[in-house]
Coordinates of C-alpha atoms in Angstrom, one line a residue:
M64 CA 79.9 54.2 33.1
S65 CA 79.9 50.6 34.2
T66 CA 82.0 48.1 32.2
K67 CA 80.2 45.1 33.7
K68 CA 78.1 43.4 31.0
Q69 CA 75.5 40.7 31.4
L70 CA 73.4 38.8 28.9
W71 CA 70.3 36.9 30.0
R72 CA 68.3 34.6 27.8
L73 CA 64.6 35.3 28.5
T74 CA 63.0 32.8 26.1
Q75 CA 64.0 30.0 23.9
D76 CA 61.2 28.4 21.8
N77 CA 60.2 28.3 18.2
K78 CA 57.8 31.2 18.5
H79 CA 58.2 34.7 17.0
N80 CA 59.2 36.7 20.1
A81 CA 59.7 40.3 19.3
F82 CA 58.8 44.0 19.8
G83 CA 59.9 44.1 23.5
D84 CA 60.2 46.7 26.2
L85 CA 61.8 46.8 29.6
V86 CA 61.2 49.0 32.6
V87 CA 62.5 49.1 36.2
F88 CA 59.5 48.8 38.6
A89 CA 59.5 48.0 42.3
D90 CA 63.3 47.2 42.2
Q91 CA 62.8 44.5 39.5
L92 CA 62.9 44.5 35.8
I93 CA 59.6 44.0 34.0
C94 CA 59.9 42.8 30.4
C95 CA 57.1 42.6 27.9
F96 CA 57.1 41.3 24.3
R97 CA 54.8 39.9 21.6
R98 CA 54.8 36.2 21.1
A99 CA 53.2 34.7 18.0
S100 CA 53.6 32.1 15.3
A101 CA 55.0 34.6 12.8
H102 CA 55.8 38.3 12.4
V103 CA 52.4 38.9 10.8
S104 CA 49.8 36.5 12.3
P105 CA 46.5 36.8 14.1
D106 CA 47.7 34.9 17.2
G107 CA 49.8 37.5 19.0
V108 CA 49.8 37.6 22.8
V109 CA 51.8 39.7 25.3
R110 CA 54.2 38.0 27.6
L111 CA 55.3 39.7 30.8
L112 CA 58.3 38.6 32.7
T113 CA 59.4 39.8 36.1
I114 CA 63.2 39.5 36.5
N115 CA 65.2 40.0 39.6
P116 CA 68.6 42.0 39.6
Q117 CA 70.5 38.7 39.2
G118 CA 68.6 37.8 36.0
A119 CA 66.3 35.1 37.4
I120 CA 62.8 35.1 35.9
L121 CA 60.5 35.3 38.9
R122 CA 57.1 35.4 37.1
V123 CA 55.7 34.8 33.7
A124 CA 52.3 36.1 32.6
T125 CA 50.4 36.0 29.3
I126 CA 47.8 38.6 28.2
C127 CA 45.6 37.7 25.4
L128 CA 42.2 38.6 23.9
P129 CA 40.2 36.2 21.6
N130 CA 40.5 37.0 17.9
I131 CA 42.8 39.9 18.6
D132 CA 46.5 40.0 17.6
L133 CA 48.2 42.0 20.4
R134 CA 51.3 43.8 19.1
D135 CA 54.0 46.2 20.2
P136 CA 53.5 46.2 24.0
K137 CA 55.1 49.1 25.8
L138 CA 55.6 49.7 29.6
S139 CA 55.8 53.0 31.5
V140 CA 55.7 54.1 35.1
M141 CA 53.1 56.7 35.6
P142 CA 53.5 59.8 37.8
D143 CA 51.2 58.2 40.4
G144 CA 53.6 55.1 40.7
R145 CA 51.4 52.7 38.7
L146 CA 52.8 50.6 35.9
M147 CA 51.0 51.1 32.6
L148 CA 51.0 48.6 29.7
L149 CA 50.1 50.0 26.3
V150 CA 49.4 47.5 23.5
Y151 CA 48.0 47.6 20.0
G152 CA 45.4 45.1 18.9
R153 CA 44.4 44.0 15.4
H154 CA 40.8 42.5 15.5
F155 CA 40.0 39.6 13.3
D156 CA 36.7 37.8 12.4
A157 CA 36.3 34.0 12.6
N158 CA 37.8 33.6 9.1
Q159 CA 40.9 35.6 10.2
K160 CA 40.0 38.6 8.1
H161 CA 41.3 41.9 9.6
L162 CA 38.4 44.1 10.8
Y163 CA 40.0 47.0 12.6
S164 CA 42.7 47.9 15.1
Q165 CA 42.6 49.4 18.6
S166 CA 45.1 50.7 21.1
Y167 CA 44.6 49.2 24.6
V168 CA 45.9 50.0 28.1
A169 CA 46.1 48.1 31.4
F170 CA 47.4 49.2 34.8
S171 CA 49.2 47.6 37.8
H172 CA 50.0 48.7 41.3
D173 CA 52.5 45.9 41.9
G174 CA 53.7 44.7 38.6
I175 CA 52.0 41.3 39.1
S176 CA 48.3 41.9 38.7
F177 CA 47.0 44.1 35.9
S178 CA 43.6 45.5 35.2
A179 CA 41.7 44.2 32.2
L180 CA 42.8 45.7 28.9
R181 CA 40.5 48.6 27.9
P182 CA 40.4 50.6 24.7
L183 CA 42.4 53.9 24.5
A184 CA 41.8 56.4 21.7
K185 CA 39.7 55.8 18.6
R186 CA 39.7 52.7 16.4
N187 CA 42.6 52.5 14.0
W188 CA 44.6 55.0 16.0
W189 CA 47.9 53.3 17.0
L190 CA 49.5 54.9 20.1
W191 CA 53.1 54.0 19.7
R192 CA 55.3 54.9 22.7
L193 CA 53.9 56.9 25.6
R194 CA 56.1 59.2 27.5
W195 CA 55.4 61.1 30.8
D196 CA 56.2 64.6 31.8
K197 CA 54.9 65.4 35.2
Q198 CA 51.1 64.6 35.0
Q199 CA 50.9 64.8 31.2
A200 CA 51.5 62.0 28.7
A201 CA 52.6 62.4 25.1
D202 CA 52.8 59.8 22.3
L203 CA 53.1 59.4 18.6
L204 CA 49.8 58.6 17.1
I205 CA 49.7 56.8 13.8
T206 CA 46.4 56.5 12.0
V207 CA 46.2 53.3 10.0
A208 CA 42.8 53.7 8.2
P209 CA 41.5 55.1 6.0
S210 CA 44.8 56.9 5.4
K211 CA 48.2 56.9 7.3
W212 CA 49.0 60.0 9.2
I213 CA 51.4 60.7 12.1
F214 CA 50.3 63.0 15.0
I215 CA 51.5 63.8 18.5
W216 CA 48.9 62.8 21.0
V217 CA 48.9 64.7 24.3
T218 CA 46.7 64.2 27.4
H219 CA 45.4 67.2 29.3

């Protein structure tokens, strides 16, 4: 076990930066997190940072959807080598009333350009943390409406 420790500041602003994830992809670290005005707010976006092995931030990207609070972004490397971003979105109307929620997914071959977010699973199903085993993915599925249940969701 290595005894060398490093600490890198990735952001410093007055925003609510939380719920992060980190993955090694193409010999670089890719970090994602939610950035918003508060812990519970309708303005959440996903920030993606590409970091080299020395801790320097090489690229910063923001993923957002209008009237959707993006939350809890998670990264994973798929068996085919693509990077997958899984994110949960809370949909709001023009008066900021919560309408429904939706899990979304986007893919990247290079860690720089991502496909558009597209819905994954049913509305109000929150896919929490996807894991890969060979060609199959498994995740915890939390239903948020009309009642709260926890399932294990597995691809075929």
